[in-house]
Amino acid sequence: MRPKQAANLPYRLPPPLIHARSQGLWVALGLVALVSLSFWSLDLQWAAFFSLEAAQSMGRFVGEFFPPDLSPKFVSKLLVASGETLAMSGLGTLLAALGGLLLALPASRLHEADPARARAPTRLLLNALRAVPELVWAALLLISAGLGPLAGTLALALHTTGVLGRLFAESIENAPPGPAAALRSQGLPTGRVFLYATLPQVLPQLVSYALYRWENNIRAAAILGVVGAGGLGQMLAFHMGLFQMGKTASVLAAMLVLVALVDGLSALARRLMSR
């Protein structure tokens, strides 16, 4: 006769935190050692940073920003540059979302039996796209596209495609497999299985990723103007280079307002999608 099993199986407690077999302990110790080595290897002059002389210099520099230039002529230029920055970020994010979704399909394994032969080379391409910063992409594209917002838009699109493509691929691979398996068992092709089973499950997450990257691209679009890619960044680089701090303060304020506006719009869109 087979021995009867106990009604309540013995519960195995995890090892305590302060234990040689605790993996969390060793990971935490490794992080502490890495941070300690970072502080030791860098020449961080904390005493000079927190000195009274540094505080006074910083106070004088900040004082030069006031009062900001709010003349009607300059404000009208700010509005045009803000619209240009918003258009650059929006169009760049839209192109990146489309390109990222197209690259996410070959970069993901749709089911366990999927050979996914293009997964490795496609992920390598996505790594290459996002490894190059937007500023470097813009500097390279200025050679062919010239000065203006086109180079900045394409730079945002290329870098963001690498970021969104990887995020989209992870979302597709982590989607619940049940609905897709049910459709495959009925003989539906892979494309229709993705459209009717996988995509509806991951679409809110994909849109959330795209909106978040749009917020980031607003900041990036402002920075791209430093290399002549148009928008608020170009105005910032121009007026800061001439030490026109009142105009620089107005440009910075316009950037803050634009980022806050996009942040509010994306939060509203997320709330509407979650209903």
Tab-separated table of C-alpha atoms in Angstrom:
chain	number	residue	atom	x	y	z
A	1	MET	CA	0.000	0.000	0.000
A	2	ARG	CA	1.191	3.519	-0.790
A	3	PRO	CA	1.808	5.645	2.302
A	4	LYS	CA	-0.745	8.345	2.882
A	5	GLN	CA	0.403	11.931	2.446
A	6	ALA	CA	-0.123	14.393	5.233
A	7	ALA	CA	-3.065	16.717	4.865
A	8	ASN	CA	-0.854	19.747	5.386
A	9	LEU	CA	2.489	19.491	3.635
A	10	PRO	CA	5.457	20.933	5.556
A	11	TYR	CA	6.069	24.571	4.705
A	12	ARG	CA	9.660	25.370	3.862
A	13	LEU	CA	10.637	28.761	5.172
A	14	PRO	CA	12.989	30.896	3.061
A	15	PRO	CA	16.478	31.443	4.462
A	16	PRO	CA	16.894	34.580	6.587
A	17	LEU	CA	18.319	37.714	5.015
A	18	ILE	CA	21.569	37.528	6.992
A	19	HIS	CA	22.546	34.116	5.679
A	20	ALA	CA	25.293	32.892	3.357
A	21	ARG	CA	22.716	31.211	1.082
A	22	SER	CA	20.585	34.334	0.682
A	23	GLN	CA	20.953	35.559	-2.896
A	24	GLY	CA	19.383	38.905	-2.020
A	25	LEU	CA	22.109	39.517	0.553
A	26	TRP	CA	24.890	38.941	-1.943
A	27	VAL	CA	23.202	41.130	-4.567
A	28	ALA	CA	22.788	43.940	-2.017
A	29	LEU	CA	26.430	43.608	-0.920
A	30	GLY	CA	27.551	43.710	-4.552
A	31	LEU	CA	25.556	46.898	-5.182
A	32	VAL	CA	26.971	48.525	-2.045
A	33	ALA	CA	30.499	47.603	-3.129
A	34	LEU	CA	29.885	48.974	-6.637
A	35	VAL	CA	28.559	52.287	-5.294
A	36	SER	CA	31.448	52.541	-2.847
A	37	LEU	CA	33.980	51.966	-5.628
A	38	SER	CA	32.247	54.600	-7.743
A	39	PHE	CA	32.589	57.217	-4.999
A	40	TRP	CA	36.196	56.197	-4.418
A	41	SER	CA	37.221	56.304	-8.097
A	42	LEU	CA	35.617	59.686	-8.878
A	43	ASP	CA	37.207	62.937	-7.821
A	44	LEU	CA	34.083	64.380	-6.190
A	45	GLN	CA	34.950	67.645	-4.485
A	46	TRP	CA	32.045	67.835	-2.067
A	47	ALA	CA	33.667	70.474	0.118
A	48	ALA	CA	33.974	72.904	-2.804
A	49	PHE	CA	30.439	72.103	-3.956
A	50	PHE	CA	28.847	72.913	-0.589
A	51	SER	CA	31.097	75.889	0.132
A	52	LEU	CA	29.799	79.424	0.678
A	53	GLU	CA	31.676	80.686	-2.403
A	54	ALA	CA	29.926	78.128	-4.643
A	55	ALA	CA	26.539	79.077	-3.203
A	56	GLN	CA	27.188	82.766	-3.833
A	57	SER	CA	28.324	82.119	-7.417
A	58	MET	CA	25.242	80.013	-8.075
A	59	GLY	CA	23.016	82.680	-6.566
A	60	ARG	CA	24.517	85.366	-8.832
A	61	PHE	CA	24.060	83.124	-11.873
A	62	VAL	CA	20.413	82.394	-11.054
A	63	GLY	CA	19.806	86.085	-10.360
A	64	GLU	CA	20.825	86.912	-13.933
A	65	PHE	CA	17.776	85.022	-15.217
A	66	PHE	CA	15.443	87.645	-13.758
A	67	PRO	CA	13.499	89.337	-15.092
A	68	PRO	CA	12.685	87.049	-18.054
A	69	ASP	CA	12.032	88.632	-21.432
A	70	LEU	CA	8.233	88.707	-21.895
A	71	SER	CA	8.061	91.230	-24.704
A	72	PRO	CA	5.305	90.448	-27.258
A	73	LYS	CA	7.774	90.057	-30.107
A	74	PHE	CA	9.900	87.520	-28.235
A	75	VAL	CA	6.879	85.651	-26.847
A	76	SER	CA	5.573	85.218	-30.382
A	77	LYS	CA	8.901	83.658	-31.350
A	78	LEU	CA	8.632	81.348	-28.341
A	79	LEU	CA	5.182	80.200	-29.412
A	80	VAL	CA	6.423	79.347	-32.900
A	81	ALA	CA	9.447	77.487	-31.525
A	82	SER	CA	7.269	75.649	-28.989
A	83	GLY	CA	4.941	74.483	-31.748
A	84	GLU	CA	7.955	73.339	-33.751
A	85	THR	CA	9.332	71.396	-30.769
A	86	LEU	CA	5.923	69.818	-30.109
A	87	ALA	CA	5.573	68.830	-33.770
A	88	MET	CA	9.090	67.340	-33.839
A	89	SER	CA	8.460	65.235	-30.769
A	90	GLY	CA	4.983	64.136	-31.848
A	91	LEU	CA	5.938	63.164	-35.389
A	92	GLY	CA	9.158	61.506	-34.246
A	93	THR	CA	7.279	59.456	-31.654
A	94	LEU	CA	4.593	58.453	-34.158
A	95	LEU	CA	7.182	57.259	-36.672
A	96	ALA	CA	9.017	55.430	-33.894
A	97	ALA	CA	5.842	53.721	-32.674
A	98	LEU	CA	5.090	52.425	-36.174
A	99	GLY	CA	8.681	51.360	-36.798
A	100	GLY	CA	8.997	49.853	-33.330
A	101	LEU	CA	5.868	47.756	-33.805
A	102	LEU	CA	7.071	46.503	-37.200
A	103	LEU	CA	10.433	45.518	-35.727
A	104	ALA	CA	8.913	44.109	-32.526
A	105	LEU	CA	7.160	41.306	-34.413
A	106	PRO	CA	10.322	39.652	-35.793
A	107	ALA	CA	12.139	40.518	-32.546
A	108	SER	CA	9.737	38.488	-30.398
A	109	ARG	CA	8.871	34.822	-29.997
A	110	LEU	CA	5.118	34.644	-30.458
A	111	HIS	CA	4.724	31.158	-28.922
A	112	GLU	CA	6.876	28.341	-27.603
A	113	ALA	CA	7.018	26.523	-30.949
A	114	ASP	CA	7.921	29.673	-32.875
A	115	PRO	CA	11.485	29.301	-34.271
A	116	ALA	CA	11.888	33.120	-34.329
A	117	ARG	CA	14.880	32.996	-36.668
A	118	ALA	CA	14.928	36.773	-37.102
A	119	ARG	CA	14.766	37.429	-33.352
A	120	ALA	CA	18.499	37.768	-32.698
A	121	PRO	CA	19.419	39.995	-35.694
A	122	THR	CA	16.364	42.210	-35.191
A	123	ARG	CA	17.177	42.718	-31.521
A	124	LEU	CA	20.737	43.552	-32.510
A	125	LEU	CA	19.369	46.230	-34.840
A	126	LEU	CA	17.175	47.624	-32.055
A	127	ASN	CA	20.194	47.703	-29.744
A	128	ALA	CA	22.172	49.641	-32.348
A	129	LEU	CA	19.371	52.179	-32.867
A	130	ARG	CA	18.948	53.023	-29.199
A	131	ALA	CA	22.673	52.839	-28.370
A	132	VAL	CA	23.285	56.010	-30.419
A	133	PRO	CA	21.959	59.094	-28.545
A	134	GLU	CA	19.527	61.465	-30.239
A	135	LEU	CA	22.136	64.220	-30.274
A	136	VAL	CA	24.570	62.043	-32.240
A	137	TRP	CA	21.840	60.957	-34.673
A	138	ALA	CA	20.951	64.626	-35.244
A	139	ALA	CA	24.592	65.556	-35.840
A	140	LEU	CA	24.892	62.761	-38.407
A	141	LEU	CA	21.599	63.595	-40.131
A	142	LEU	CA	22.456	67.279	-40.406
A	143	ILE	CA	24.895	66.300	-43.158
A	144	SER	CA	22.106	64.954	-45.383
A	145	ALA	CA	18.987	66.736	-44.088
A	146	GLY	CA	20.578	70.104	-43.330
A	147	LEU	CA	19.730	72.500	-40.529
A	148	GLY	CA	16.156	72.524	-39.318
A	149	PRO	CA	13.525	70.306	-37.731
A	150	LEU	CA	13.791	67.455	-40.264
A	151	ALA	CA	17.098	66.242	-38.850
A	152	GLY	CA	15.757	66.483	-35.297
A	153	THR	CA	12.567	64.607	-36.143
A	154	LEU	CA	14.452	61.781	-37.839
A	155	ALA	CA	16.945	61.601	-34.963
A	156	LEU	CA	14.119	61.221	-32.451
A	157	ALA	CA	12.430	58.621	-34.635
A	158	LEU	CA	15.550	56.470	-35.029
A	159	HIS	CA	16.533	56.436	-31.364
A	160	THR	CA	12.967	55.980	-30.115
A	161	THR	CA	12.373	53.141	-32.579
A	162	GLY	CA	15.119	51.194	-30.849
A	163	VAL	CA	13.600	51.877	-27.427
A	164	LEU	CA	9.964	51.182	-28.321
A	165	GLY	CA	10.844	48.173	-30.465
A	166	ARG	CA	12.477	46.461	-27.491
A	167	LEU	CA	9.638	47.389	-25.117
A	168	PHE	CA	6.994	46.280	-27.607
A	169	ALA	CA	8.773	42.963	-28.193
A	170	GLU	CA	8.908	42.258	-24.447
A	171	SER	CA	5.211	43.071	-24.115
A	172	ILE	CA	4.292	40.743	-26.974
A	173	GLU	CA	6.348	37.888	-25.568
A	174	ASN	CA	4.842	38.335	-22.088
A	175	ALA	CA	1.227	38.419	-23.318
A	176	PRO	CA	-1.033	35.663	-21.901
A	177	PRO	CA	-0.749	32.749	-24.374
A	178	GLY	CA	-4.264	31.330	-23.932
A	179	PRO	CA	-6.263	33.321	-26.531
A	180	ALA	CA	-3.536	33.017	-29.170
A	181	ALA	CA	-3.231	29.252	-28.597
A	182	ALA	CA	-6.995	28.848	-28.970
A	183	LEU	CA	-6.978	30.610	-32.332
A	184	ARG	CA	-3.936	28.680	-33.562
A	185	SER	CA	-5.682	25.420	-32.698
A	186	GLN	CA	-8.442	26.467	-35.110
A	187	GLY	CA	-5.909	26.815	-37.922
A	188	LEU	CA	-5.769	30.611	-38.164
A	189	PRO	CA	-2.587	32.086	-39.666
A	190	THR	CA	-0.032	33.880	-37.500
A	191	GLY	CA	-0.987	37.364	-38.662
A	192	ARG	CA	-4.650	36.986	-37.763
A	193	VAL	CA	-3.767	35.385	-34.432
A	194	PHE	CA	-1.655	38.412	-33.595
A	195	LEU	CA	-4.350	40.902	-34.658
A	196	TYR	CA	-7.268	39.224	-32.873
A	197	ALA	CA	-5.599	37.687	-29.787
A	198	THR	CA	-2.215	39.173	-28.901
A	199	LEU	CA	-2.578	42.803	-30.002
A	200	PRO	CA	-5.821	43.544	-28.081
A	201	GLN	CA	-4.171	42.312	-24.879
A	202	VAL	CA	-0.976	44.357	-25.196
A	203	LEU	CA	-2.357	47.455	-26.937
A	204	PRO	CA	-2.921	49.514	-23.738
A	205	GLN	CA	0.638	48.779	-22.650
A	206	LEU	CA	2.026	49.702	-26.069
A	207	VAL	CA	0.147	53.009	-26.066
A	208	SER	CA	1.385	53.724	-22.528
A	209	TYR	CA	4.982	53.142	-23.609
A	210	ALA	CA	4.525	55.407	-26.643
A	211	LEU	CA	3.033	58.211	-24.531
A	212	TYR	CA	5.873	57.964	-22.039
A	213	ARG	CA	8.437	58.205	-24.800
A	214	TRP	CA	6.577	61.207	-26.199
A	215	GLU	CA	7.151	62.970	-22.878
A	216	ASN	CA	10.854	62.094	-23.066
A	217	ASN	CA	11.074	63.252	-26.679
A	218	ILE	CA	9.793	66.700	-25.704
A	219	ARG	CA	12.917	67.112	-23.566
A	220	ALA	CA	15.119	65.516	-26.217
A	221	ALA	CA	13.711	67.759	-28.955
A	222	ALA	CA	14.625	70.790	-26.871
A	223	ILE	CA	18.192	69.522	-26.527
A	224	LEU	CA	18.519	68.730	-30.238
A	225	GLY	CA	18.280	72.409	-31.049
A	226	VAL	CA	21.829	72.754	-29.722
A	227	VAL	CA	23.094	71.242	-32.985
A	228	GLY	CA	20.752	73.345	-35.109
A	229	ALA	CA	17.785	70.980	-35.264
A	230	GLY	CA	15.255	73.773	-34.692
A	231	GLY	CA	12.706	74.427	-31.982
A	232	LEU	CA	13.232	75.740	-28.466
A	233	GLY	CA	16.628	74.098	-28.201
A	234	GLN	CA	18.025	76.187	-31.023
A	235	MET	CA	16.769	79.356	-29.339
A	236	LEU	CA	18.243	78.191	-26.024
A	237	ALA	CA	21.667	77.567	-27.518
A	238	PHE	CA	21.618	80.896	-29.368
A	239	HIS	CA	20.615	83.146	-26.467
A	240	MET	CA	22.682	81.314	-23.871
A	241	GLY	CA	25.721	81.576	-26.133
A	242	LEU	CA	25.212	85.357	-26.245
A	243	PHE	CA	24.700	85.465	-22.440
A	244	GLN	CA	21.208	86.904	-22.917
A	245	MET	CA	19.977	85.402	-19.673
A	246	GLY	CA	16.554	87.085	-19.664
A	247	LYS	CA	15.695	85.497	-23.015
A	248	THR	CA	17.241	82.222	-21.844
A	249	ALA	CA	14.934	82.237	-18.810
A	250	SER	CA	11.907	82.697	-21.067
A	251	VAL	CA	12.977	79.767	-23.237
A	252	LEU	CA	13.443	77.565	-20.163
A	253	ALA	CA	10.004	78.567	-18.889
A	254	ALA	CA	8.482	77.654	-22.259
A	255	MET	CA	10.159	74.240	-22.041
A	256	LEU	CA	8.709	73.645	-18.579
A	257	VAL	CA	5.217	74.620	-19.724
A	258	LEU	CA	5.471	72.383	-22.782
A	259	VAL	CA	6.643	69.366	-20.761
A	260	ALA	CA	3.874	69.904	-18.204
A	261	LEU	CA	1.293	70.160	-20.993
A	262	VAL	CA	2.381	66.936	-22.639
A	263	ASP	CA	2.570	65.209	-19.259
A	264	GLY	CA	-1.026	66.208	-18.518
A	265	LEU	CA	-2.266	65.108	-21.939
A	266	SER	CA	-0.596	61.714	-21.650
A	267	ALA	CA	-1.992	61.206	-18.137
A	268	LEU	CA	-5.479	62.053	-19.434
A	269	ALA	CA	-5.066	59.604	-22.313
A	270	ARG	CA	-4.020	56.837	-19.903
A	271	ARG	CA	-7.069	57.450	-17.725
A	272	LEU	CA	-9.381	57.325	-20.748
A	273	MET	CA	-7.815	54.050	-21.926
A	274	SER	CA	-8.156	52.431	-18.491
A	275	ARG	CA	-11.931	52.947	-18.376
